[in-house]
Amino acid sequence: PGPASATPITFGWDGVRAGFARTLPVALGVAAYGLVYGVLARQAGLSLWEGLSLSGLVFAGASQFVALDLWVHPLPVSALILTTLAVNLRHVLMGATLRPWLGELSPLAAYGSMFFLVDEGWALTLAEFGSGGRRASFLLGTGLALYAAWVGSTGLGMTAGALLGDPARLGMDFAFTAMFLALLAGMWRGKRDLLPWLAAGVVALVVEIGRAHV
């Protein structure tokens, strides 16, 4: 359900601070697979500037990992654009769920906050709004924490990649999965969630099996 009309939506630093503080534990998980991305980006031949630019301008972990698989010379620009679009189409639905709150803001506040929309911040923000929160700047706070963790760990992974070696050897490749399992546990609302979650899991498994055999 959307916000009640009795209490106005606010957008201020108190919401930013609350979102930032709430997201810090999750940001540690983001930093873990940001390190992995930095290492893999270095192995793919990206310069430090290219890796930091991708993380800073794109700020979408899943599509950035997919892009590394396509990173050859000359760059397949069309394939990169279409693949990134396909992976990030979920943001359309994610943004729609936040419209009851962000739709009341100025374009600068709303779209500036939406630049920082990622899965982890969306889950935390939706939980905040669902529990009655009225601070629309909460999303911006989550995004700033995650952005700093992602870009910073990308740079660290690219500069220290030679020391880390294979991320899978240290179990760092599981950080992405572990963090999303923790987020899902926090979003569990009861048995009504079971069927869509099972359906999503089956679809993901089928796609992964199909991809592995291509």
Coordinates of N, CA and C in Angstrom, one line a residue, residues 53-167:
S53 N 35.5 4.3 -13.7 CA 34.5 5.0 -14.5 C 33.3 4.2 -14.6
L54 N 33.5 2.9 -14.9 CA 32.3 2.0 -15.1 C 31.5 1.9 -13.8
S55 N 32.2 1.7 -12.7 CA 31.5 1.6 -11.4 C 30.8 2.9 -11.0
G56 N 31.5 4.1 -11.3 CA 30.9 5.3 -10.9 C 29.8 5.8 -11.8
L57 N 29.8 5.5 -13.1 CA 28.8 6.0 -14.0 C 27.7 5.0 -14.2
V58 N 28.0 3.7 -14.2 CA 27.0 2.7 -14.4 C 26.3 2.3 -13.1
F59 N 27.2 2.0 -12.1 CA 26.7 1.7 -10.8 C 25.6 0.6 -10.8
A60 N 25.9 -0.5 -11.4 CA 25.0 -1.6 -11.5 C 25.8 -2.9 -11.6
G61 N 26.0 -3.5 -10.4 CA 26.9 -4.7 -10.3 C 26.6 -5.8 -11.3
A62 N 25.4 -6.2 -11.4 CA 25.1 -7.4 -12.2 C 25.4 -7.1 -13.7
S63 N 25.0 -6.0 -14.2 CA 25.3 -5.7 -15.6 C 26.8 -5.4 -15.8
Q64 N 27.5 -4.9 -14.8 CA 29.0 -4.7 -15.0 C 29.7 -6.1 -15.0
F65 N 29.3 -7.1 -14.2 CA 29.9 -8.4 -14.3 C 29.6 -9.0 -15.7
V66 N 28.4 -8.8 -16.2 CA 28.0 -9.4 -17.5 C 28.9 -8.7 -18.6
A67 N 29.1 -7.4 -18.4 CA 29.8 -6.6 -19.4 C 31.3 -7.1 -19.5
L68 N 31.8 -7.6 -18.4 CA 33.2 -8.1 -18.4 C 33.3 -9.3 -19.3
D69 N 32.3 -10.1 -19.4 CA 32.3 -11.3 -20.3 C 32.3 -10.9 -21.8
L70 N 31.9 -9.7 -22.1 CA 31.8 -9.2 -23.4 C 33.0 -8.2 -23.7
W71 N 33.9 -8.0 -22.8 CA 34.9 -7.0 -22.9 C 36.1 -7.5 -23.8
V72 N 35.9 -7.4 -25.1 CA 37.0 -7.8 -26.0 C 37.2 -6.6 -26.9
H73 N 38.3 -6.6 -27.6 CA 38.7 -5.5 -28.6 C 38.6 -6.0 -30.0
P74 N 37.8 -5.3 -30.8 CA 37.1 -4.1 -30.6 C 35.8 -4.3 -29.8
L75 N 35.5 -3.4 -29.0 CA 34.3 -3.5 -28.1 C 33.0 -3.7 -28.9
P76 N 32.2 -4.7 -28.5 CA 30.9 -4.9 -29.2 C 29.9 -4.0 -28.5
V77 N 29.9 -2.7 -28.9 CA 29.1 -1.7 -28.3 C 27.6 -2.0 -28.2
S78 N 27.1 -2.4 -29.4 CA 25.6 -2.7 -29.4 C 25.3 -3.8 -28.5
A79 N 26.1 -4.9 -28.4 CA 25.8 -6.0 -27.5 C 25.9 -5.6 -26.1
L80 N 26.9 -4.7 -25.7 CA 27.0 -4.2 -24.4 C 25.8 -3.4 -24.0
I81 N 25.3 -2.5 -24.9 CA 24.1 -1.7 -24.5 C 22.9 -2.5 -24.4
L82 N 22.7 -3.5 -25.3 CA 21.5 -4.3 -25.2 C 21.5 -5.2 -24.0
T83 N 22.7 -5.8 -23.7 CA 22.8 -6.7 -22.5 C 22.5 -5.9 -21.2
T84 N 23.1 -4.7 -21.1 CA 22.9 -3.9 -19.9 C 21.4 -3.5 -19.8
L85 N 20.8 -3.2 -20.9 CA 19.4 -2.8 -20.9 C 18.6 -4.0 -20.4
A86 N 18.8 -5.2 -20.9 CA 18.1 -6.4 -20.5 C 18.2 -6.7 -19.0
V87 N 19.5 -6.6 -18.6 CA 19.7 -7.0 -17.1 C 19.1 -5.9 -16.2
N88 N 19.0 -4.7 -16.6 CA 18.5 -3.6 -15.8 C 17.1 -3.3 -16.0
L89 N 16.4 -4.0 -16.8 CA 14.9 -3.7 -17.0 C 14.1 -3.9 -15.7
R90 N 14.6 -4.7 -14.7 CA 13.9 -4.8 -13.5 C 13.8 -3.5 -12.7
H91 N 14.7 -2.5 -13.0 CA 14.6 -1.2 -12.4 C 13.3 -0.5 -12.7
V92 N 12.7 -0.8 -13.8 CA 11.4 -0.2 -14.2 C 10.4 -0.6 -13.1
L93 N 10.3 -1.8 -12.8 CA 9.4 -2.3 -11.8 C 9.8 -1.8 -10.4
M94 N 11.0 -1.8 -10.1 CA 11.5 -1.4 -8.8 C 11.2 0.1 -8.6
G95 N 11.4 0.9 -9.6 CA 11.0 2.3 -9.5 C 9.5 2.6 -9.4
A96 N 8.7 1.7 -10.1 CA 7.3 1.9 -10.0 C 6.8 1.6 -8.5
T97 N 7.4 0.7 -7.8 CA 7.0 0.4 -6.4 C 7.3 1.6 -5.5
L98 N 8.3 2.5 -5.9 CA 8.6 3.6 -5.0 C 7.9 4.9 -5.4
R99 N 7.1 4.9 -6.5 CA 6.5 6.1 -7.0 C 5.5 6.7 -6.0
P100 N 4.8 5.9 -5.2 CA 3.9 6.6 -4.2 C 4.6 7.5 -3.3
W101 N 5.9 7.3 -3.0 CA 6.6 8.2 -2.1 C 7.5 9.2 -2.9
L102 N 8.2 8.7 -3.9 CA 9.1 9.6 -4.6 C 8.3 10.5 -5.6
G103 N 7.2 10.0 -6.0 CA 6.4 10.8 -7.0 C 5.9 12.2 -6.5
E104 N 6.0 12.4 -5.1 CA 5.6 13.7 -4.6 C 6.8 14.6 -4.5
L105 N 8.0 14.2 -4.9 CA 9.1 15.1 -4.8 C 9.4 15.9 -6.0
S106 N 10.3 16.9 -5.9 CA 10.7 17.6 -7.1 C 11.4 16.7 -8.0
P107 N 11.5 17.0 -9.4 CA 12.2 16.1 -10.3 C 13.7 15.9 -9.9
L108 N 14.3 17.0 -9.4 CA 15.7 16.9 -9.0 C 15.9 15.9 -7.8
A109 N 15.1 16.0 -6.8 CA 15.2 15.1 -5.7 C 14.8 13.7 -6.1
A110 N 13.8 13.5 -6.9 CA 13.3 12.2 -7.2 C 14.3 11.5 -8.1
Y111 N 14.7 12.1 -9.2 CA 15.6 11.5 -10.2 C 17.0 11.4 -9.7
G112 N 17.4 12.4 -8.9 CA 18.7 12.3 -8.3 C 18.8 11.2 -7.4
S113 N 17.8 10.9 -6.6 CA 17.8 9.7 -5.8 C 17.7 8.4 -6.6
M114 N 17.0 8.4 -7.7 CA 16.8 7.2 -8.4 C 18.1 6.8 -9.1
F115 N 19.1 7.7 -9.3 CA 20.4 7.3 -9.9 C 21.0 6.2 -9.0
F116 N 20.8 6.3 -7.7 CA 21.4 5.4 -6.7 C 20.5 4.1 -6.5
L117 N 19.5 3.9 -7.3 CA 18.6 2.8 -7.1 C 19.3 1.5 -7.5
V118 N 19.6 0.6 -6.5 CA 20.1 -0.7 -6.7 C 19.3 -1.7 -5.9
D119 N 19.5 -3.0 -6.1 CA 18.6 -4.0 -5.4 C 18.7 -3.8 -3.9
E120 N 19.8 -3.7 -3.4 CA 20.0 -3.7 -1.9 C 19.3 -2.4 -1.3
G121 N 19.5 -1.3 -1.9 CA 18.9 0.0 -1.4 C 17.4 -0.1 -1.6
W122 N 17.0 -0.6 -2.7 CA 15.5 -0.7 -3.0 C 14.8 -1.6 -1.9
A123 N 15.4 -2.7 -1.6 CA 14.9 -3.6 -0.6 C 14.8 -2.9 0.8
L124 N 15.8 -2.3 1.2 CA 15.8 -1.6 2.5 C 14.9 -0.4 2.5
T125 N 14.8 0.3 1.4 CA 13.9 1.5 1.3 C 12.4 1.1 1.3
L126 N 12.1 0.0 0.6 CA 10.8 -0.5 0.5 C 10.3 -1.0 1.9
A127 N 11.2 -1.6 2.6 CA 10.9 -2.1 4.0 C 10.7 -0.9 4.9
E128 N 11.5 0.2 4.7 CA 11.3 1.4 5.5 C 10.0 2.0 5.3
F129 N 9.6 2.2 4.0 CA 8.3 2.8 3.6 C 7.2 1.9 4.0
G130 N 7.4 0.6 3.9 CA 6.3 -0.3 4.3 C 6.0 -0.3 5.7
S131 N 7.0 0.1 6.6 CA 6.7 0.1 8.0 C 6.2 1.5 8.5
G132 N 5.9 2.4 7.5 CA 5.3 3.7 7.8 C 6.3 4.8 7.7
G133 N 7.5 4.6 7.2 CA 8.5 5.7 7.0 C 8.0 6.7 6.0
R134 N 8.3 8.0 6.3 CA 7.8 9.1 5.4 C 9.0 9.9 4.9
R135 N 10.2 9.5 5.2 CA 11.4 10.2 4.8 C 11.9 9.7 3.4
A136 N 11.5 10.4 2.3 CA 11.8 9.9 1.0 C 13.3 9.9 0.7
S137 N 14.0 10.7 1.4 CA 15.5 10.8 1.2 C 16.2 9.6 1.8
F138 N 15.5 8.6 2.4 CA 16.1 7.4 2.9 C 16.8 6.7 1.8
L139 N 16.1 6.7 0.6 CA 16.7 6.0 -0.6 C 18.1 6.6 -1.0
L140 N 18.2 7.9 -0.9 CA 19.4 8.6 -1.2 C 20.5 8.2 -0.2
G141 N 20.1 8.1 1.0 CA 21.1 7.7 2.0 C 21.6 6.3 1.8
T142 N 20.7 5.3 1.4 CA 21.2 4.0 1.1 C 22.1 4.0 -0.1
G143 N 21.8 4.8 -1.1 CA 22.5 4.8 -2.3 C 23.9 5.4 -2.1
L144 N 24.1 6.4 -1.2 CA 25.4 7.0 -1.0 C 26.3 6.0 -0.3
A145 N 25.7 5.2 0.7 CA 26.6 4.2 1.4 C 27.0 3.1 0.4
L146 N 26.1 2.7 -0.4 CA 26.4 1.6 -1.4 C 27.3 2.1 -2.5
Y147 N 27.1 3.3 -2.9 CA 28.0 3.9 -4.0 C 29.4 4.0 -3.5
A148 N 29.6 4.5 -2.3 CA 31.0 4.6 -1.8 C 31.6 3.2 -1.6
A149 N 30.9 2.3 -1.1 CA 31.4 0.9 -1.0 C 31.8 0.3 -2.3
W150 N 30.9 0.5 -3.3 CA 31.1 -0.2 -4.6 C 32.3 0.4 -5.4
V151 N 32.3 1.7 -5.5 CA 33.4 2.4 -6.2 C 34.7 2.2 -5.5
G152 N 34.7 2.4 -4.2 CA 35.9 2.3 -3.4 C 36.5 0.9 -3.5
S153 N 35.6 -0.2 -3.4 CA 36.1 -1.5 -3.4 C 36.6 -1.9 -4.8
T154 N 35.9 -1.3 -5.8 CA 36.4 -1.6 -7.2 C 37.8 -1.1 -7.4
G155 N 38.1 0.1 -6.9 CA 39.5 0.6 -7.0 C 40.5 -0.2 -6.2
L156 N 40.0 -0.7 -5.0 CA 40.9 -1.5 -4.2 C 41.2 -2.9 -4.9
G157 N 40.1 -3.4 -5.4 CA 40.3 -4.7 -6.1 C 41.2 -4.6 -7.3
M158 N 41.1 -3.5 -8.0 CA 42.0 -3.3 -9.2 C 43.4 -3.1 -8.8
T159 N 43.7 -2.4 -7.8 CA 45.0 -2.1 -7.4 C 45.7 -3.3 -6.6
A160 N 44.9 -4.0 -5.9 CA 45.4 -5.1 -5.1 C 45.1 -6.5 -5.7
G161 N 44.6 -6.5 -6.9 CA 44.2 -7.7 -7.6 C 45.3 -8.8 -7.6
A162 N 46.5 -8.4 -7.8 CA 47.6 -9.3 -7.9 C 47.8 -10.0 -6.6
L163 N 47.5 -9.4 -5.5 CA 47.7 -10.0 -4.2 C 46.6 -10.9 -3.8
L164 N 45.4 -10.6 -4.3 CA 44.2 -11.4 -3.9 C 44.2 -12.7 -4.8
G165 N 44.6 -12.6 -6.0 CA 44.6 -13.8 -6.9 C 43.2 -14.1 -7.3
D166 N 42.8 -15.4 -7.3 CA 41.5 -15.9 -7.7 C 40.5 -15.6 -6.5
P167 N 39.5 -14.8 -6.7 CA 38.5 -14.5 -5.6 C 37.8 -15.7 -5.1

